[in-house]
Coordinates of C-alpha atoms and ligand atoms in Angstrom, one line a residue:
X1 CA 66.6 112.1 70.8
X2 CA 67.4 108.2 71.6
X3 CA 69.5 108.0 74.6
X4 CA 72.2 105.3 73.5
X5 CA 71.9 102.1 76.4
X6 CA 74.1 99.8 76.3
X7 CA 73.1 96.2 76.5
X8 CA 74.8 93.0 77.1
X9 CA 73.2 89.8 75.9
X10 CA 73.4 85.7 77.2
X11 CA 71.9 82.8 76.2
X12 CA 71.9 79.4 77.7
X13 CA 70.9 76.2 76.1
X14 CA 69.9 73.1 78.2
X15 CA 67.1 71.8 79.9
X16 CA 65.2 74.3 82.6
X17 CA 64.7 72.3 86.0
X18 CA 61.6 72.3 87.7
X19 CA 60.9 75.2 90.0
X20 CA 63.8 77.7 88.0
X21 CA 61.3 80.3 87.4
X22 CA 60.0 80.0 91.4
X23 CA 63.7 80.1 92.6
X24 CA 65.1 82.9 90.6
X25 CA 62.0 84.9 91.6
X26 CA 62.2 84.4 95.1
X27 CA 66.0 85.3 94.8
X28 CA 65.4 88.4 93.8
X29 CA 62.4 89.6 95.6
X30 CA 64.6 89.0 98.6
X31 CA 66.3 91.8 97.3
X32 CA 63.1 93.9 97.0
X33 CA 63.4 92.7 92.8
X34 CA 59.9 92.5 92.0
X35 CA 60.0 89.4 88.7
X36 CA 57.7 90.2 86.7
X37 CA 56.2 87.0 84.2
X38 CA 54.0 87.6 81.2
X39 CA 53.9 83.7 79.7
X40 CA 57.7 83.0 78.8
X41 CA 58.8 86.5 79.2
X42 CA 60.1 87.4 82.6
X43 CA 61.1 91.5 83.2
X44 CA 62.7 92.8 86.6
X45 CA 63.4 96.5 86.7
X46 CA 66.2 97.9 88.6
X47 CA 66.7 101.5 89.1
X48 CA 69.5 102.2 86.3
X49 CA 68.2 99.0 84.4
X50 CA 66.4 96.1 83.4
X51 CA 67.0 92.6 82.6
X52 CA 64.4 91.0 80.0
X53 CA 64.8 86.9 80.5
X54 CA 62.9 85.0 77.4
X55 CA 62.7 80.9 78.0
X56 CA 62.1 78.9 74.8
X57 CA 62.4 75.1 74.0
X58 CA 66.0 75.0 74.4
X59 CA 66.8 77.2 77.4
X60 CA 66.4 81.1 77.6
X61 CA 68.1 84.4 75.9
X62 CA 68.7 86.6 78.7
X63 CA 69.0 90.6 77.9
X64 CA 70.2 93.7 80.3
X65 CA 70.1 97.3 79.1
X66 CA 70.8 100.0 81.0
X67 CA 71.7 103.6 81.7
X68 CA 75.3 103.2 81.5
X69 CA 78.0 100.7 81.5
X70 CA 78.6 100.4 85.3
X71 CA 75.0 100.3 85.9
X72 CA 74.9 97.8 83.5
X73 CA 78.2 95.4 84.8
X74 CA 76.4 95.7 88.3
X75 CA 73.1 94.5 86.8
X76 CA 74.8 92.2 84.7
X77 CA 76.8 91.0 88.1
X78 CA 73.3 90.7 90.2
X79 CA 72.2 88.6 87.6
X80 CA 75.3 86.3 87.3
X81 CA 74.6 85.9 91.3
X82 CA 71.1 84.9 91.2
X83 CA 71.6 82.8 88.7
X84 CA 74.1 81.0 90.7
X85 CA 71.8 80.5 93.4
X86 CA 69.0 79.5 90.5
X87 CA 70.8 77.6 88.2
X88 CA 74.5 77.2 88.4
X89 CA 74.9 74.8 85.4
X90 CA 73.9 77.9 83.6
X91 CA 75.8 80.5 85.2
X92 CA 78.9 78.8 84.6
X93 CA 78.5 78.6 80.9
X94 CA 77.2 81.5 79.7
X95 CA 79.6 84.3 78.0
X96 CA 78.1 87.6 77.7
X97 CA 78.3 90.4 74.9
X98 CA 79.3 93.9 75.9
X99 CA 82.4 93.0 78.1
X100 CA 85.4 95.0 76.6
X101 CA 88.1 94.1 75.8
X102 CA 90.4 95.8 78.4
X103 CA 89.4 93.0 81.0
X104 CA 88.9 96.2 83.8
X105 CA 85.2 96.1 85.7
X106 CA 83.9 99.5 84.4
X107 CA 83.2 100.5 88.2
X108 CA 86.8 100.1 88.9
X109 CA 89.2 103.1 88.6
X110 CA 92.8 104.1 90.4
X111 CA 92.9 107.2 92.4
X112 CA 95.6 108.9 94.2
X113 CA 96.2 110.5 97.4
X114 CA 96.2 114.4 97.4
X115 CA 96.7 114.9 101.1
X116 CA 94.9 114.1 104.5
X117 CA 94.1 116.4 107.2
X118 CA 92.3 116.2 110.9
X119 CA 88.8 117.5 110.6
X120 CA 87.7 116.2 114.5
X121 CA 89.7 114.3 117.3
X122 CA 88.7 111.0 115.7
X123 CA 87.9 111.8 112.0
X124 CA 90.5 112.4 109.3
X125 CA 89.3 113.8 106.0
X126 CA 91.2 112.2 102.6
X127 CA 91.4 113.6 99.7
X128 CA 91.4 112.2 96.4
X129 CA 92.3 112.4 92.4
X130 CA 90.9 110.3 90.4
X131 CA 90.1 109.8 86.5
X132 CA 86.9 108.7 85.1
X133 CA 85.6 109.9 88.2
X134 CA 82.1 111.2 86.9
X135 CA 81.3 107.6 86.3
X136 CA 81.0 107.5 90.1
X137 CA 78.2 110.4 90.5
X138 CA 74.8 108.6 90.1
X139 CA 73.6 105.3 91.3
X140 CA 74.7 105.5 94.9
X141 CA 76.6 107.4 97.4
X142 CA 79.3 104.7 98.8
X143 CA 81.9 103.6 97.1
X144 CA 84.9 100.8 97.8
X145 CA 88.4 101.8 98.7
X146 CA 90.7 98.8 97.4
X147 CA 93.9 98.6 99.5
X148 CA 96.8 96.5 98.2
X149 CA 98.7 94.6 100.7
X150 CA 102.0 96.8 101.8
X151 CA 105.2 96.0 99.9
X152 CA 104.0 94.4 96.9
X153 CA 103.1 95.9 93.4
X154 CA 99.1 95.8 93.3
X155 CA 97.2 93.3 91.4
X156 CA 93.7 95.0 90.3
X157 CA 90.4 93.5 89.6
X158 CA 89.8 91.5 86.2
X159 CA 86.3 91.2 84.4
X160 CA 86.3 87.2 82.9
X161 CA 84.4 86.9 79.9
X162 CA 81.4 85.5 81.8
X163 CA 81.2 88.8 83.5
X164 CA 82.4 87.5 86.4
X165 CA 85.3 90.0 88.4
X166 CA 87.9 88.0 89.6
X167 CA 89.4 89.4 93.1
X168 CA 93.3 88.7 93.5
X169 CA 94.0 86.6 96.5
X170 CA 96.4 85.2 99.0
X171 CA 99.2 87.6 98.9
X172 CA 98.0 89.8 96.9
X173 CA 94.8 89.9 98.7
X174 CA 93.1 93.5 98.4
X175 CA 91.5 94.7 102.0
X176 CA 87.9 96.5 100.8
X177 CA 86.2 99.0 103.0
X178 CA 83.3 100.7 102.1
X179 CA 83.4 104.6 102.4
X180 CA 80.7 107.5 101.7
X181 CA 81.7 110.6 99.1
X182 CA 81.8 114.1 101.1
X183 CA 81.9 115.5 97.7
X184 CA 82.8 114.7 94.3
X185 CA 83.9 117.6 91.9
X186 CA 83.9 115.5 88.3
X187 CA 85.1 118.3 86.7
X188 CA 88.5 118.3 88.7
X189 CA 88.6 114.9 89.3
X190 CA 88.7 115.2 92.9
X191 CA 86.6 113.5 95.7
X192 CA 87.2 113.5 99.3
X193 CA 86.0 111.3 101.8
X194 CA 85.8 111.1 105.8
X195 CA 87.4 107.9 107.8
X196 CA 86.1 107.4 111.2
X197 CA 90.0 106.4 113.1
X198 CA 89.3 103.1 115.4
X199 CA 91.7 100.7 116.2
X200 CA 92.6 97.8 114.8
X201 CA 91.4 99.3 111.4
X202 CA 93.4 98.5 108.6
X203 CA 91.9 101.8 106.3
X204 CA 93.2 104.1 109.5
X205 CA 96.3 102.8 109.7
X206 CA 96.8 103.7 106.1
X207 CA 95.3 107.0 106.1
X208 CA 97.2 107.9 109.3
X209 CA 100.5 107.4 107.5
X210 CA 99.3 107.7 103.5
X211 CA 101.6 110.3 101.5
X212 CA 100.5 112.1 98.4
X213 CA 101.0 110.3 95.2
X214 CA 100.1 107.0 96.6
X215 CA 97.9 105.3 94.6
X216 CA 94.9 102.8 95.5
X217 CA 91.7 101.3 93.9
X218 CA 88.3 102.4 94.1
X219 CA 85.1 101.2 92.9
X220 CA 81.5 102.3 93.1
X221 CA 79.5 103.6 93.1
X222 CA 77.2 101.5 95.3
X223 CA 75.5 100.6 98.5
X224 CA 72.6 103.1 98.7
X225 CA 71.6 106.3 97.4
X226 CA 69.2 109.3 98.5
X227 CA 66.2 108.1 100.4
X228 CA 63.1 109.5 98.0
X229 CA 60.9 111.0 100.6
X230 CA 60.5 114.1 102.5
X231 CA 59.5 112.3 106.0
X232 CA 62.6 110.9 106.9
X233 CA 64.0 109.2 110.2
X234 CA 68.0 108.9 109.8
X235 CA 69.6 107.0 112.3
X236 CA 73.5 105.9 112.6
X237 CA 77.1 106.2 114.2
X238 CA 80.0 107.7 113.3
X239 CA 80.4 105.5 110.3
X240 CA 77.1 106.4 109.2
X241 CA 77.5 110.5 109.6
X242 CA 79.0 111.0 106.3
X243 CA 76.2 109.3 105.0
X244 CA 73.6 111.0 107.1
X245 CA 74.9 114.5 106.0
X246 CA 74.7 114.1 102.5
X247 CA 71.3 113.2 102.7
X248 CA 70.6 116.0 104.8
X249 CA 72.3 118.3 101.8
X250 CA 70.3 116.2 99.4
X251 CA 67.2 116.5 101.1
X252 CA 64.6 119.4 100.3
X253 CA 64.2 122.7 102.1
X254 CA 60.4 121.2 103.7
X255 CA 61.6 117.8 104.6
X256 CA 60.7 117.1 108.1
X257 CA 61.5 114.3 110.9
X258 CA 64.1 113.4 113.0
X259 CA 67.8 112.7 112.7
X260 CA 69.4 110.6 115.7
X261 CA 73.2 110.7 116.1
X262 CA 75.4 108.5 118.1
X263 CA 79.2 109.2 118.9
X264 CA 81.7 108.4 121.2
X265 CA 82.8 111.5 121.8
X266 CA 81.2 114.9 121.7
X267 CA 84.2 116.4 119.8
X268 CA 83.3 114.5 116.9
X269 CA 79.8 116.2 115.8
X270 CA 80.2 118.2 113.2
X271 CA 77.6 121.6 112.3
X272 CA 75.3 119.5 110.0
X273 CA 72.9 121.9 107.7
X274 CA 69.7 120.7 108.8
X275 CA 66.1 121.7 107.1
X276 CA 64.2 123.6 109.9
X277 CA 61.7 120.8 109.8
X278 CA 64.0 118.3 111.0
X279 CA 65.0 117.6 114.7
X280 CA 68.4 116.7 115.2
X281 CA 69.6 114.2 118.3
X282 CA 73.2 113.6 118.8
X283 CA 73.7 110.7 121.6
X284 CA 76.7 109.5 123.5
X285 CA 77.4 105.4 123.1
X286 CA 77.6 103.9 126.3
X287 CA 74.9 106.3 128.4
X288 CA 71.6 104.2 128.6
X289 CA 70.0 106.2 126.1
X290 CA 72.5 105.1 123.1
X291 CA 71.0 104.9 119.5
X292 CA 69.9 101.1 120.4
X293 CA 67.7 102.7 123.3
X294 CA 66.4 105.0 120.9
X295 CA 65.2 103.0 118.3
X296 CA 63.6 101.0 120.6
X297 CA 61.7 103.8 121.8
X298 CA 60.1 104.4 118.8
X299 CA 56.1 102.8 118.4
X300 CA 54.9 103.9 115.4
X301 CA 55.8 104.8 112.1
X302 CA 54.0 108.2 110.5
X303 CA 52.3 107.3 106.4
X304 CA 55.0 107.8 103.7
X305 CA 57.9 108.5 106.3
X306 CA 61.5 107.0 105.5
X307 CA 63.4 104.9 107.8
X308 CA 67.0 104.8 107.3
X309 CA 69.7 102.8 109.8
X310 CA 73.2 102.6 109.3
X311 CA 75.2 101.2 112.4
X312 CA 76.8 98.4 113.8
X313 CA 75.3 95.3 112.6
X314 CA 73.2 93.9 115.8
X315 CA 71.5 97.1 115.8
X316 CA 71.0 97.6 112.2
X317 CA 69.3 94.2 112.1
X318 CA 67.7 94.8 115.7
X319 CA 66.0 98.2 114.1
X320 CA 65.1 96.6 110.8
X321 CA 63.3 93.6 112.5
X322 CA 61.8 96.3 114.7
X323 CA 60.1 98.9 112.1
X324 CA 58.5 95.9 110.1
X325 CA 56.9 94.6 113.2
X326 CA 55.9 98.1 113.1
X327 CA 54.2 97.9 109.9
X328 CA 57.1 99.9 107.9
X329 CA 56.9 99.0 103.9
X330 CA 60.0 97.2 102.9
X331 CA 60.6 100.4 100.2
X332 CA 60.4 102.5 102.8
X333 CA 63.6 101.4 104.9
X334 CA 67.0 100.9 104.5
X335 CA 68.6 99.0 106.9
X336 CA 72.3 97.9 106.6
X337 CA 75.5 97.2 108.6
X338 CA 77.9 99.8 108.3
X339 CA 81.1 97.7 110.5
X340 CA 80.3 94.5 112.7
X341 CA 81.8 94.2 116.1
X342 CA 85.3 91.9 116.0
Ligands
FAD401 C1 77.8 101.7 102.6 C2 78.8 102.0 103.7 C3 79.4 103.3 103.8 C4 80.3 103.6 104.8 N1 80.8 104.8 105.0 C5 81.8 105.1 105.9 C6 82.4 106.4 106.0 O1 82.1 107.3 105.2 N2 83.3 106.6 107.0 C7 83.6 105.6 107.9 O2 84.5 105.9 108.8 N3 83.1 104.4 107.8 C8 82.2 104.1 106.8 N4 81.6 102.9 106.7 C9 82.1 101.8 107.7 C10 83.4 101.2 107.3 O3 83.3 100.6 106.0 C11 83.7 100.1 108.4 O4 83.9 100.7 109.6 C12 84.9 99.3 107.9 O5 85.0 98.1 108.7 C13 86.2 100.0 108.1 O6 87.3 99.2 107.6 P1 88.7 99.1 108.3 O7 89.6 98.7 107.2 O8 89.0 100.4 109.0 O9 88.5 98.0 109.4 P2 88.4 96.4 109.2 O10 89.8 95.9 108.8 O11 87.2 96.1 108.4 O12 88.1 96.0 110.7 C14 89.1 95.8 111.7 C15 88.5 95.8 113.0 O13 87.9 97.0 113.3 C16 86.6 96.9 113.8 N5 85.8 98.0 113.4 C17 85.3 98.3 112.1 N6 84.6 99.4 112.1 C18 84.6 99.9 113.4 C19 84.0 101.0 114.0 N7 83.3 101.9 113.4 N8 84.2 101.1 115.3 C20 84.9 100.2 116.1 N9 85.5 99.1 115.5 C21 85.3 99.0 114.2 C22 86.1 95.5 113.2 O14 85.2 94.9 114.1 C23 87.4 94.7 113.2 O15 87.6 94.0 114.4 C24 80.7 102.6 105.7 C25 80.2 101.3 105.6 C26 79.2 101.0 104.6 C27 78.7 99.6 104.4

């Protein structure tokens, strides 16, 4: 059987500057995108798709087909962006096949407010309906909550015919946070997802006084999935514990390593389902031996083990500076910036 994959095609016509295959490649290997060149074909493979670029003697045709249409908009979106950086004479021009005609970014979708409960002194659990929400289940375990400003009627998200999503602004500015799924039942067309309370955020003060019915944006999914590797290192804050216990539910019965846990207070570590091979730390921020003291404690890195740190920015990029002075292969980290300090 032939599994249908949709494809969106460009083209742009006009002379190639020196260094355009250089600069494009080096934009995305800096995104771990290796570019592959067999004479005037280039290929880069992303995990839900690939993009097949063709130069000729009036430009190049540019091809993405992939797994499924929000794969394919992301791709397609990744693209548009390097080629800005590249070439933006081109990116501006282009028009791509494959954008419908309904103008919405397939990755975008309403959902509305089923209720909200306490699940820890600083945690509150919200949960979700929302259609189309199986679209969200593979290629990532994040997604973006899309507030609209209070009092006005929201403006959404438009896809241009360039493939370009255009972002409503001044007034009707959207405020986007990025969130981790506790679960997703696609069948019901639920999901439910876990906001860490701190002040000054705008998502708590909406989730401390949302009401069912309300209805906000979401899209996703996005930024990350399941680390593929049975040696694991998982390292984060409170932000990052949603995270941090999917994986663990994700992960198989003989994974082994460590887990290191940071929170402010101890009231707000949850029983985690842990794979006997794995040692759990939890930590309190502020004693000397925080997450940041922990990280640093750690010399060497064990063959085919997994580093994965989501915290506050400083000590995401502290740790991922860190384990590649330690040797650690680029695919075998993930580093990122969950919230950065105001
Ligand atoms: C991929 C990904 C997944 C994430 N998953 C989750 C999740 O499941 N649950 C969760 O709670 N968070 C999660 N986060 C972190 C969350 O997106 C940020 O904390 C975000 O800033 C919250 O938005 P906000 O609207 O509350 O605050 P903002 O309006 O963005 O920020 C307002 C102020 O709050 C400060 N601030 C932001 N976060 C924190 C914090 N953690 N502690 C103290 N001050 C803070 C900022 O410095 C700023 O001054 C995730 C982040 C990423 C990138």
């Amino acid at each position: 059987m032939t599994l249908h994959r949709p494809v969106s095609t460009s083209r742009f016509d006009g002379a190639l500057p020196e260094g355009f295959v250089t600069r494009l490649r080096a934009q995305l290997e800096d995104y771990g995108i290796p570019l592959e060149q067999r004479g005037t074909q280039l290929t880069a493979r992303y995990a839900q798709a690939e993009i097949d670029l063709r130069l000729d003697h009036t430009g190049f045709a540019v091809q993405i087909a992939a797994e499924g249409e929000v794969p394919l908009h992301q791709c397609r979106e990744s693209m548009i962006y390097f080629l800005d950086l590249a070439l933006p004479e081109a990116s501006t021009r282009m028009t791509w096949s494959g954008i419908g005609a309904t103008r919405t970014p397939p990755n975008f979708h309403l959902a509305s407010v089923l209720g909200t409960r306490r699940i820890t002194p600083n945690f509150l659990r919200v949960e979700m309906a929302c259609e189309g929400i199986a679209a969200l289940l593979t290629g990532g375990m994040h997604f973006s909550l899309l507030l609209p400003p209070e009092g006005t009627s929201p403006r959404w998200p438009e896809l241009t015919e360039q493939g370009r999503t255009i972002w409503p602004d001044g007034a009707c500015a959207l405020h986007r946070a990025a969130y981790t799924f506790v679960w997703l039942d696609a069948e019901a067309g639920r999901f439910a997802f876990d906001i860490f309370e701190h002040e000054g955020g705008r998502t708590t003060d909406w989730a401390r006084r949302a009401v069912p019915g309300e209805t906000v944006g979401v899209m996703g999914p996005g930024g990350g999935d399941f680390p593929e590797a049975t040696h694991l290192l998982l390292a984060g804050d409170e932000t990052a514990l949603p995270a941090i216990r999917r994986i663990l539910e994700h992960a198989p019965a003989n994974a082994r390593g460590t887990v290191i846990l940071e929170t402010a207070s101890e009231q707000d570590r949850p029983a985690l389902t842990v794979p006997e091979g794995i040692e759990l730390r939890w930590l309190s921020r502020g004693d000397a031996g925080g997450l940041a003291a922990a990280l640093e404690e750690i010399t060497d890195i064990e063959d085919g083990q997994f580093v994965w740190v989501a915290a506050e920015k400083a000590i995401a990029r502290t740790a991922k500076a860190r384990f590649k002075a330690l040797g650690l292969p680029r695919e075998r980290g993930y580093f990122s910036a969950y919230w950065i300090k105001g």
